[in-house]
């Protein structure tokens, strides 16, 4: 998942107002000051004090107001340079404090920060609208846009002008004063609701089950050792801590032979935000949906979905729905086949059960073992987190020429974080921060952040600084961290976003790296997942944690043969979430009970009873903790069509995924260009044609 500060803060959604970054001093000024030190400046994580955030934001807003005033009060005729470039350069102090605030919000949230966020969120939302609705500023932008043919702009300058103008229009800059005022009020209300949704979800995700050894039979030894160490640290010696995270839920529901335990752990996880208590998110969701549709109509759109998708590759929600609905029947059919296979195993064992959601992973492993002589426990001893990190670095070096060199002494926001100098062709091309472990105050999931976006305005190169953030469970002291195949895939996925950011080679920061359409930004990262399963990576870096021996060729072959196994489950789990997201936002002014809507719409779709949505509505942070992926969770599927087609380009090449000719085209036409070109055209330049939708069906074994 690609995450930028606009998703974290819900602020300044128009293009050009939050481009890249750049930060170092004391107190609040440390959060807004220009970055100092090596690499053109580095984030001053060691100077951050939570209590300074409010004053720092106040100072940053004052500074940007002055910068905007300088643009609007300029008596000279509006030009690309004195208006668009000046706007691009404004708000650097806001960029810097927003970067740090986003890191603390996502990775180190505390009650103190949450209290500050409640006060900051509406203030920041109002400030974003103050700029987006600035009539004098918009008229200057419009003047340049209307006369763009007279300025002899480069293609990138023309793109920046379009992105800036379009962003202001979409934010409501051309509305009546009354409509502008109401949009601003809605944005303030939404910012508060987003913040509360996130706090509620974080509360539920911080709950821990403490179970006895007898309740966890069959769970791998490494996981048990880690769970015992965590319980002991919490004063629960003799018990085992099962945090309410996906990284804990999946191993238990996959391997635990105690069905009651599987159900208990599963229910705790799938009911996050939906327990009818003070942390229940359903009432918040109702308000968010109502406010979104009202705002969309004020802006001239039928629904929030129509507003959100307009600038994406899909263009309309109907196009997105068409793609999802074309895949859904084949995926459901495959699920029924998978369930039938699992039920046969359960019946043969005389288990006396029918498959339920907490049984799916458990019996799927049994089927995989029987069909392919392969199970997760056979693979997992070879999947050491540290070695796989080496593997993803190696793959990036072979394909794109990157090398990653661990560097000590840089300030970090937590001791878990490791920093790397990134080089290509012998020159430093950026920094990479890696934050792998789950901890209290860290939101769930995995994501990439851009601390600073690449740019080279005025010939001054600014190096990108990016991070990957995960929630792996730390191992017991002296033991390696062994992860699942799914978690390894996610590791490579997020690293694909990092590579995208590090590969950027554009002039203007707001067009840099991953600042592209939601349903396109996931495509390079989904392609990067494919490097994990290549024999070149597995034979070198999938090393047994006890013997150090590489994964045997026979096991590699089993993994390859089982490549499309359980694709029904994976597709339906994801696609049900994407469909409900879109249906919620196409429902218009309807009075929606989120739980009832989810239940009824899934029933209409024929959702298999043995699966739940990957993200049930009350815990759907992609959609309700910001506007980020709202009416946009379909993006992963849309991008996967492009990714599947792109992967075939590699697979068809003489050297497969390590073919330098295809990799060079990927770098030139996709990874380096950011948002300087329309994504569809960028892909045509890479592939010579549009992506073939049938490639996705082939990749998932549904053809």
XYZ file of C-alpha atoms in Angstrom:
703
model
C 0.000 0.000 0.000
C 1.392 3.353 -1.012
C 0.845 5.960 1.678
C 1.552 9.655 1.498
C 0.987 12.380 4.043
C -2.264 13.445 2.415
C -3.725 10.106 3.502
C -2.333 10.452 7.016
C -3.497 14.003 7.597
C -6.410 14.303 5.195
C -5.031 17.660 4.114
C -4.518 19.702 0.951
C -5.861 17.289 -1.568
C -5.329 19.527 -4.568
C -2.254 18.741 -6.620
C 0.834 20.819 -6.065
C 0.249 21.675 -2.400
C 2.104 18.719 -0.933
C 4.917 17.866 -3.347
C 7.971 16.323 -1.786
C 9.748 17.294 1.393
C 12.915 18.725 2.774
C 14.056 19.365 7.547
C 16.751 20.580 11.585
C 16.906 23.485 15.370
C 15.051 23.119 18.688
C 11.429 23.098 19.806
C 8.761 23.713 17.207
C 11.273 25.257 14.818
C 13.059 21.892 14.599
C 9.964 20.484 12.924
C 9.738 23.186 10.268
C 13.375 24.132 9.654
C 15.186 23.136 6.498
C 16.758 19.711 6.821
C 20.492 19.709 7.390
C 23.237 17.112 7.377
C 24.317 14.620 4.713
C 22.376 13.603 1.593
C 21.085 17.125 1.096
C 19.501 17.054 4.535
C 17.904 14.290 6.594
C 14.766 14.088 8.754
C 15.531 15.309 12.300
C 13.709 12.482 14.031
C 15.884 12.981 17.119
C 14.528 16.514 17.561
C 10.833 15.607 17.592
C 8.751 16.263 20.688
C 5.040 15.572 20.401
C 4.188 18.713 22.345
C 5.825 20.833 19.615
C 3.569 19.738 16.762
C 0.791 22.290 17.268
C 3.119 25.274 17.421
C 5.074 23.945 14.437
C 1.932 23.634 12.329
C 0.853 27.136 13.341
C 4.220 28.503 12.211
C 4.099 26.509 8.961
C 0.604 27.764 8.153
C 1.670 31.349 8.777
C 4.674 30.903 6.493
C 2.604 29.426 3.676
C -0.034 32.143 3.989
C 2.716 34.682 3.393
C 3.959 32.726 0.371
C 0.461 32.526 -1.102
C -0.069 36.245 -0.461
C 3.135 37.013 -2.359
C 1.700 35.155 -5.359
C -1.755 36.742 -5.256
C -0.476 40.284 -4.606
C 2.035 40.196 -7.448
C 0.910 42.948 -9.831
C 2.736 41.440 -12.808
C 0.811 39.371 -15.328
C 0.422 35.761 -14.219
C 2.973 33.396 -15.717
C 3.938 29.801 -15.283
C 6.989 30.883 -13.271
C 5.451 33.480 -10.939
C 2.290 31.485 -10.275
C 2.594 27.740 -10.860
C 6.270 27.370 -9.930
C 5.861 29.792 -7.038
C 2.975 27.699 -5.734
C 5.055 24.556 -6.219
C 7.793 26.062 -4.052
C 5.432 27.226 -1.326
C 4.628 25.266 1.798
C 8.030 23.714 2.434
C 7.691 24.262 6.181
C 4.287 22.581 6.043
C 5.821 19.715 4.094
C 8.474 19.187 6.708
C 6.259 19.180 9.785
C 3.628 17.104 7.951
C 6.229 14.444 7.190
C 7.213 14.092 10.831
C 3.622 14.223 12.029
C 2.674 11.487 9.585
C 5.485 9.247 10.845
C 4.412 9.669 14.455
C 0.711 9.217 13.590
C 1.364 5.952 11.746
C 4.174 4.463 13.778
C 4.286 5.994 17.250
C 0.772 7.111 18.135
C 0.213 7.791 21.836
C -2.698 9.197 23.866
C -0.841 12.543 23.884
C -0.564 12.555 20.082
C -4.171 11.427 19.674
C -5.342 14.335 21.834
C -3.294 16.758 19.724
C -4.637 15.180 16.523
C -8.212 15.861 17.617
C -7.385 19.556 17.780
C -5.144 19.635 14.718
C -7.297 17.702 12.251
C -10.052 20.305 11.757
C -7.504 23.135 11.800
C -5.422 21.497 9.077
C -8.478 20.664 7.006
C -9.597 24.297 7.222
C -6.154 25.484 6.164
C -6.189 23.203 3.144
C -9.530 24.658 2.077
C -8.266 28.174 2.750
C -5.693 27.616 -0.006
C -7.833 25.494 -2.314
C -10.661 28.055 -2.180
C -8.492 31.159 -2.416
C -10.267 33.039 -5.210
C -7.375 35.336 -6.073
C -4.974 32.406 -6.258
C -7.329 30.357 -8.407
C -7.876 33.228 -10.825
C -4.129 33.539 -11.315
C -3.831 29.783 -11.910
C -6.780 29.925 -14.315
C -5.227 32.827 -16.157
C -2.069 30.815 -16.789
C -4.096 27.740 -17.737
C -6.272 29.654 -20.192
C -3.174 31.120 -21.887
C -1.041 27.956 -21.686
C -0.484 27.821 -25.439
C 1.412 31.122 -25.280
C 4.012 30.010 -22.744
C 5.957 27.427 -24.782
C 5.940 24.977 -21.889
C 7.819 21.701 -21.804
C 5.646 18.564 -21.614
C 6.388 18.279 -17.881
C 5.534 21.936 -17.264
C 2.297 21.496 -19.186
C 1.468 18.457 -17.048
C 2.192 20.378 -13.827
C -0.075 23.199 -14.972
C -2.896 20.769 -15.778
C -2.491 18.862 -12.507
C -2.500 22.094 -10.500
C -5.491 23.640 -12.269
C -7.474 20.405 -12.255
C -6.734 19.858 -8.574
C -8.103 23.262 -7.643
C -11.228 22.798 -9.752
C -11.892 19.376 -8.257
C -11.442 20.807 -4.764
C -14.176 23.365 -5.430
C -12.250 26.507 -6.343
C -14.862 27.470 -8.957
C -17.873 27.049 -6.640
C -20.122 29.792 -5.272
C -19.076 31.328 -1.929
C -21.899 29.477 -0.178
C -20.897 26.136 -1.666
C -17.239 26.754 -0.827
C -18.146 27.469 2.785
C -20.149 24.267 3.079
C -17.380 22.159 1.451
C -14.902 23.610 3.932
C -17.204 22.784 6.824
C -17.651 19.223 5.533
C -13.898 18.775 5.228
C -13.447 19.879 8.849
C -16.150 17.462 10.010
C -14.628 14.627 7.986
C -11.167 15.245 9.394
C -12.507 14.763 12.916
C -14.397 11.606 11.931
C -11.367 10.142 10.126
C -9.257 10.746 13.203
C -11.806 9.101 15.506
C -12.147 6.101 13.185
C -8.384 5.578 13.295
C -8.219 5.937 17.080
C -11.054 3.425 17.545
C -9.403 0.925 15.240
C -6.025 1.363 16.923
C -7.662 0.627 20.286
C -9.089 -2.657 19.044
C -5.843 -3.615 17.317
C -3.937 -3.127 20.555
C -5.980 -5.792 22.325
C -4.075 -8.996 23.084
C -5.271 -12.538 23.798
C -3.231 -14.413 26.402
C -3.618 -18.130 25.811
C -2.177 -21.272 27.354
C 0.050 -23.722 25.520
C -2.789 -26.249 25.501
C -4.913 -23.784 23.523
C -2.311 -23.491 20.757
C -1.437 -27.004 19.596
C 0.156 -27.207 16.162
C 1.321 -23.583 16.069
C 4.958 -23.367 14.853
C 7.688 -23.274 17.500
C 9.125 -19.958 16.331
C 5.770 -18.215 16.657
C 5.226 -19.777 20.072
C 8.631 -18.618 21.322
C 7.875 -15.077 20.213
C 4.400 -15.176 21.783
C 5.871 -16.475 25.066
C 8.480 -13.713 25.142
C 5.820 -11.061 24.516
C 3.587 -12.450 27.252
C 6.468 -12.546 29.715
C 7.331 -8.926 28.937
C 3.702 -8.052 29.727
C 3.852 -9.851 33.084
C 1.965 -12.909 31.836
C 4.735 -15.473 32.256
C 3.644 -18.970 31.253
C 1.088 -17.725 28.743
C 1.333 -16.789 25.049
C 0.494 -13.334 23.679
C -1.583 -13.267 20.486
C -1.843 -9.651 19.306
C -4.853 -8.597 17.265
C -2.939 -8.316 13.981
C -3.071 -10.154 10.691
C 0.498 -11.374 11.206
C -0.671 -13.199 14.352
C -4.162 -14.214 13.245
C -3.040 -15.976 10.072
C -0.488 -18.370 11.646
C -2.960 -19.368 14.356
C -5.850 -19.976 11.964
C -3.536 -21.825 9.590
C -1.833 -24.211 12.018
C -3.666 -24.411 15.329
C -5.440 -27.767 15.627
C -7.693 -26.422 18.398
C -10.733 -25.240 16.470
C -12.094 -23.188 19.369
C -8.849 -21.214 19.504
C -8.935 -20.609 15.775
C -12.439 -19.198 16.090
C -11.573 -17.029 19.103
C -8.547 -15.450 17.402
C -10.420 -15.045 14.115
C -13.451 -13.381 15.729
C -11.326 -10.900 17.648
C -9.637 -9.885 14.403
C -12.683 -9.633 12.108
C -14.738 -7.713 14.682
C -12.314 -4.820 15.067
C -14.328 -1.609 15.155
C -17.582 -3.587 15.326
C -18.188 -4.524 18.943
C -21.051 -2.194 19.861
C -18.918 -0.369 22.424
C -17.429 3.120 22.650
C -14.877 2.158 19.982
C -17.470 0.949 17.469
C -17.040 2.617 14.064
C -20.454 2.063 12.481
C -21.977 5.410 13.480
C -18.873 7.220 12.225
C -19.119 5.462 8.859
C -22.738 6.576 8.416
C -21.720 10.188 8.984
C -18.686 9.933 6.682
C -20.783 8.533 3.831
C -23.439 11.240 4.180
C -20.862 14.018 4.233
C -19.010 12.602 1.249
C -22.051 12.462 -0.987
C -23.130 15.974 0.047
C -19.652 17.297 -0.776
C -19.611 15.483 -4.121
C -22.948 17.010 -5.133
C -21.773 20.472 -4.150
C -18.810 19.910 -6.459
C -21.106 18.867 -9.280
C -20.756 15.080 -9.134
C -23.458 12.449 -8.812
C -21.686 10.579 -6.012
C -18.394 10.552 -4.131
C -17.361 7.605 -6.295
C -17.759 9.652 -9.481
C -15.603 12.422 -8.015
C -12.897 10.033 -6.798
C -12.546 7.925 -9.945
C -12.667 10.772 -12.477
C -8.897 11.331 -12.342
C -7.969 7.647 -12.202
C -7.263 5.266 -15.072
C -10.752 3.804 -14.732
C -12.300 7.290 -15.280
C -15.748 6.194 -14.028
C -16.960 3.969 -11.183
C -18.984 2.044 -13.747
C -15.766 1.021 -15.510
C -14.282 -0.075 -12.192
C -17.412 -2.065 -11.358
C -17.357 -3.702 -14.776
C -13.849 -5.018 -14.182
C -14.659 -6.281 -10.687
C -17.874 -7.943 -11.795
C -16.085 -9.632 -14.685
C -13.664 -11.341 -12.306
C -16.079 -12.071 -9.447
C -17.967 -15.095 -10.889
C -14.795 -17.019 -11.749
C -13.333 -16.285 -8.326
C -16.495 -17.426 -6.510
C -16.615 -20.570 -8.625
C -13.042 -21.323 -7.635
C -13.877 -20.784 -3.943
C -16.662 -23.354 -4.130
C -14.169 -25.787 -5.636
C -11.652 -25.021 -2.879
C -14.266 -25.475 -0.157
C -15.384 -28.795 -1.650
C -11.794 -30.017 -1.568
C -11.416 -28.924 2.049
C -14.698 -30.494 3.091
C -13.541 -33.817 1.667
C -10.459 -33.643 3.894
C -12.522 -32.747 6.971
C -14.967 -35.587 6.228
C -12.145 -38.073 5.682
C -10.753 -37.097 9.100
C -14.230 -37.520 10.600
C -13.980 -33.966 11.950
C -17.778 -33.679 12.015
C -17.764 -30.076 10.824
C -18.683 -27.962 7.861
C -16.030 -25.482 6.772
C -16.337 -22.095 8.477
C -14.197 -18.972 7.963
C -11.896 -19.890 10.861
C -11.323 -23.277 9.203
C -10.434 -22.016 5.715
C -6.707 -21.461 6.132
C -6.348 -24.581 8.273
C -7.913 -26.959 5.759
C -6.459 -25.137 2.761
C -3.037 -26.093 4.120
C -4.126 -29.714 4.323
C -5.324 -29.630 0.719
C -2.102 -28.007 -0.438
C -0.139 -30.690 1.364
C -2.173 -33.451 -0.236
C -2.257 -31.974 -3.745
C 1.237 -30.545 -4.043
C 3.017 -32.247 -1.152
C 3.542 -28.706 0.107
C 2.558 -26.906 3.280
C 3.404 -23.580 4.869
C 5.489 -25.232 7.593
C 7.713 -26.719 4.901
C 8.287 -23.314 3.318
C 8.483 -21.089 6.386
C 11.861 -22.345 7.766
C 13.406 -20.935 4.596
C 11.700 -17.545 4.859
C 13.925 -15.588 7.219
C 13.009 -11.905 7.221
C 16.614 -10.696 7.180
C 17.537 -12.937 4.266
C 14.485 -11.931 2.273
C 15.358 -8.277 2.766
C 18.762 -9.122 1.276
C 16.897 -10.856 -1.547
C 14.715 -7.889 -2.409
C 17.791 -5.651 -2.431
C 19.593 -8.127 -4.695
C 16.691 -8.335 -7.140
C 16.587 -4.534 -7.359
C 20.320 -4.481 -8.080
C 20.038 -7.088 -10.823
C 17.053 -5.432 -12.486
C 17.573 -1.712 -11.985
C 21.165 -1.316 -10.812
C 20.370 -0.254 -7.239
C 22.599 -1.194 -4.323
C 21.656 -0.755 -0.671
C 24.343 -0.025 1.887
C 23.454 0.021 5.578
C 24.425 3.352 7.106
C 24.685 4.067 10.834
C 24.366 7.316 12.735
C 21.307 8.799 11.024
C 18.509 9.900 13.360
C 15.588 7.439 13.443
C 12.147 7.697 14.998
C 12.436 4.291 16.731
C 15.256 1.901 17.502
C 13.624 -0.693 15.227
C 14.404 1.403 12.145
C 17.399 0.605 9.926
C 18.703 3.125 7.395
C 20.278 2.426 4.010
C 22.160 4.518 1.509
C 20.875 3.779 -1.981
C 23.320 3.917 -4.894
C 23.117 3.477 -8.648
C 26.005 3.736 -11.095
C 28.258 4.468 -8.136
C 26.295 7.579 -7.128
C 24.031 8.067 -4.122
C 20.453 8.208 -5.393
C 18.474 8.259 -2.143
C 17.899 6.899 1.353
C 15.752 3.964 2.453
C 14.372 3.600 6.014
C 13.034 0.189 7.060
C 10.675 -0.169 10.050
C 9.694 -3.853 10.189
C 8.123 -4.660 13.577
C 4.706 -4.376 15.181
C 4.492 -2.318 18.368
C 2.008 -0.462 20.519
C 0.930 2.755 18.810
C 1.680 1.539 15.295
C -1.191 1.136 12.891
C -1.684 -2.274 11.336
C -0.732 -3.358 7.833
C 2.211 -2.392 5.686
C 2.911 0.794 3.776
C 5.468 2.987 2.047
C 6.093 6.623 2.907
C 7.953 9.250 0.931
C 9.722 11.463 3.468
C 11.112 13.540 0.638
C 10.273 13.318 -3.056
C 12.903 13.546 -5.775
C 13.137 16.755 -7.799
C 15.692 18.768 -9.775
C 14.157 22.183 -10.143
C 16.651 24.902 -11.147
C 19.164 22.149 -11.781
C 19.405 21.431 -8.034
C 19.027 17.676 -7.496
C 17.018 16.693 -4.411
C 17.469 13.058 -3.367
C 14.384 10.984 -2.512
C 14.014 9.545 0.984
C 11.504 6.699 1.345
C 10.506 4.169 3.971
C 8.844 0.772 4.192
C 6.800 -0.029 7.289
C 5.556 -3.477 8.311
C 4.119 -5.275 11.329
C 6.171 -8.446 11.693
C 6.178 -10.085 15.109
C 9.634 -9.968 16.662
C 11.202 -13.342 17.381
C 12.479 -14.533 20.729
C 16.029 -13.347 21.509
C 18.591 -15.130 19.335
C 15.965 -16.557 16.992
C 15.369 -15.513 13.369
C 12.072 -14.016 12.305
C 10.318 -16.526 10.064
C 7.476 -15.139 7.979
C 4.716 -16.589 5.853
C 4.705 -16.621 2.061
C 1.926 -14.007 2.089
C 3.967 -11.742 4.349
C 7.002 -12.231 2.119
C 4.877 -11.192 -0.870
C 3.762 -8.072 1.004
C 7.399 -7.310 1.837
C 8.294 -7.310 -1.855
C 5.113 -5.385 -2.715
C 5.895 -2.465 -0.427
C 9.491 -2.491 -1.605
C 8.114 -2.038 -5.121
C 6.637 1.287 -3.974
C 10.028 2.213 -2.529
C 11.754 1.398 -5.822
C 9.165 3.544 -7.612
C 9.977 6.504 -5.369
C 13.741 5.969 -5.587
C 13.668 5.678 -9.396
C 12.000 9.031 -9.956
C 13.722 11.437 -12.347
C 11.499 14.489 -12.770
C 11.830 18.233 -12.324
C 8.952 19.062 -9.987
C 8.453 17.291 -6.661
C 4.664 17.220 -6.856
C 4.896 15.082 -10.016
C 7.543 12.803 -8.535
C 7.660 9.098 -7.737
C 4.379 7.588 -6.622
C 2.251 10.731 -7.101
C 0.156 8.983 -9.756
C -3.406 7.707 -10.032
C -4.419 5.276 -7.279
C -5.304 2.542 -9.773
C -1.878 2.878 -11.394
C 0.415 3.383 -8.398
C -0.104 -0.189 -7.205
C 0.966 -1.695 -10.524
C 4.778 -1.357 -10.183
C 4.637 -2.734 -6.642
C 2.510 -5.689 -7.758
C 5.059 -6.420 -10.480
C 7.802 -6.316 -7.858
C 6.059 -9.148 -5.983
C 6.936 -11.434 -8.891
C 10.662 -11.269 -8.105
C 10.080 -13.144 -4.829
C 9.072 -16.374 -6.557
C 11.909 -16.373 -9.076
C 14.368 -19.250 -8.622
C 17.205 -16.728 -8.633
C 15.916 -15.126 -5.395
C 14.735 -18.286 -3.687
C 17.874 -20.293 -4.369
C 20.100 -17.537 -2.961
C 18.080 -16.092 -0.105
C 15.509 -18.710 0.943
C 17.972 -20.384 3.307
C 16.970 -22.790 6.055
C 17.284 -20.996 9.382
C 18.986 -23.990 11.047
C 21.130 -25.530 8.319
C 21.730 -22.515 6.086
C 20.966 -24.741 3.109
C 19.160 -23.114 0.166
C 15.626 -24.109 -0.613
C 15.835 -27.435 -2.501
C 15.031 -27.483 -6.195
C 12.210 -29.946 -5.525
C 10.579 -27.508 -3.085
C 11.013 -24.662 -5.565
C 9.208 -26.759 -8.146
C 6.371 -27.471 -5.711
C 5.960 -23.750 -5.032
C 5.870 -23.061 -8.752
C 3.233 -25.732 -9.350
C 1.144 -24.439 -6.457
C 1.365 -20.837 -7.716
C -2.350 -20.476 -8.426
C -3.470 -22.518 -5.402
C -6.090 -20.802 -3.213
C -6.524 -17.966 -5.702
C -10.266 -18.180 -5.210
C -9.880 -17.320 -1.537
C -7.392 -14.514 -2.129
C -9.437 -12.948 -4.920
C -12.810 -13.153 -3.182
C -11.401 -11.933 0.132
C -10.012 -8.822 -1.566
C -12.668 -8.275 -4.210
C -15.565 -8.397 -1.754
C -13.954 -5.463 0.099
C -13.474 -3.536 -3.145
C -17.061 -4.142 -4.261
C -18.552 -3.069 -0.929
C -16.377 0.052 -0.930
C -17.663 1.042 -4.357
C -21.283 0.112 -3.619
C -21.238 2.176 -0.405
C -20.085 5.218 -2.345
C -22.490 4.680 -5.245
C -25.460 4.465 -2.862
C -25.843 8.238 -2.867
C -28.017 9.722 -0.136
C -29.281 6.367 1.115
C -29.487 5.899 4.870
C -26.950 3.151 5.381
C -26.504 0.828 8.322
C -22.932 -0.327 7.548
C -23.274 -3.793 9.062
C -26.627 -4.441 7.392
C -25.448 -3.016 4.059
C -22.348 -5.207 4.111
C -24.387 -8.302 4.961
C -27.155 -7.668 2.407
C -24.927 -6.651 -0.500
C -22.620 -9.615 0.025
C -25.659 -11.868 -0.002
C -26.762 -10.373 -3.336
C -23.281 -10.995 -4.708
C -23.385 -14.617 -3.613
C -20.479 -14.206 -1.200
C -19.300 -17.654 -0.066
C -20.159 -18.082 3.604
C -16.734 -19.542 4.294
C -14.948 -16.211 3.668
C -15.196 -12.715 5.107
C -14.021 -9.512 3.484
C -10.318 -8.862 3.830
C -11.263 -5.525 5.394
C -14.745 -5.490 6.870
C -16.435 -2.095 6.752
C -15.946 -1.070 10.443
C -12.161 -1.649 10.152
C -11.670 -0.466 6.565
C -8.940 2.108 7.257
C -8.081 2.412 3.561
C -11.532 3.925 3.079
C -12.578 5.564 6.350
C -9.427 6.866 8.051
C -9.004 9.351 5.182
C -10.284 9.894 1.664
C -7.217 7.954 0.471
C -8.632 4.778 -1.084
C -12.332 5.646 -0.687
C -14.212 4.397 -3.768
C -10.735 3.341 -4.818
C -9.971 -0.013 -3.240
C -10.743 -1.483 -6.661
C -7.381 0.065 -7.610
C -5.466 -3.054 -6.636
C -7.421 -5.121 -9.156
C -7.177 -2.521 -11.900
C -3.446 -2.218 -11.276
C -3.099 -6.004 -11.171
C -4.426 -6.198 -14.725
C -1.585 -3.896 -15.755
C 0.860 -5.790 -13.512
C -0.115 -9.173 -14.973
C 0.353 -7.862 -18.497
C 3.669 -6.237 -17.576
C 4.832 -9.474 -15.927
C 4.154 -11.319 -19.157
C 6.460 -8.849 -20.911
C 9.224 -9.932 -18.535
C 8.306 -13.626 -18.710
C 8.420 -13.570 -22.508
C 11.891 -11.948 -22.575
C 15.044 -14.061 -23.076
C 16.202 -13.619 -19.468
C 12.785 -13.436 -17.838
C 12.488 -11.123 -14.867
C 16.175 -10.323 -15.067
C 16.078 -9.239 -18.699
C 17.923 -5.940 -18.860
C 16.126 -4.717 -21.980
C 12.659 -5.000 -20.426
C 13.907 -3.657 -17.072
C 15.420 -0.642 -18.849
C 12.066 0.068 -20.541
C 10.311 -0.300 -17.169
C 12.701 2.185 -15.628
C 12.488 4.648 -18.516
C 8.756 4.668 -19.177
C 7.219 3.702 -15.823
C 9.385 4.049 -12.721
C 11.230 7.269 -13.507
C 8.452 9.436 -14.946
C 6.141 9.904 -11.949
C 3.042 11.849 -12.933
C 4.710 13.787 -15.756
C 2.700 11.816 -18.309
C -0.775 10.302 -18.413
C -0.435 6.783 -16.924
C -2.215 5.073 -19.807
C 0.142 6.683 -22.299
C 3.163 5.815 -20.152
C 2.144 2.159 -20.217
C 1.608 2.222 -23.980
C 5.138 3.567 -24.392
C 6.443 0.677 -22.276
C 4.399 -2.133 -23.798
C 3.535 -0.790 -27.233
C -0.173 -1.275 -26.506
C -2.742 -1.173 -23.696
C -2.692 -3.870 -21.036
C -4.549 -7.092 -21.919
C -7.233 -7.798 -19.256
C -6.976 -11.521 -19.986
C -3.466 -11.497 -18.520
C -5.001 -11.219 -15.042
C -7.188 -14.272 -15.571
C -4.165 -16.203 -16.784
C -2.104 -15.094 -13.786
C -4.770 -16.245 -11.322
C -5.474 -19.507 -13.067
C -9.031 -18.486 -13.997
C -8.506 -18.519 -17.755
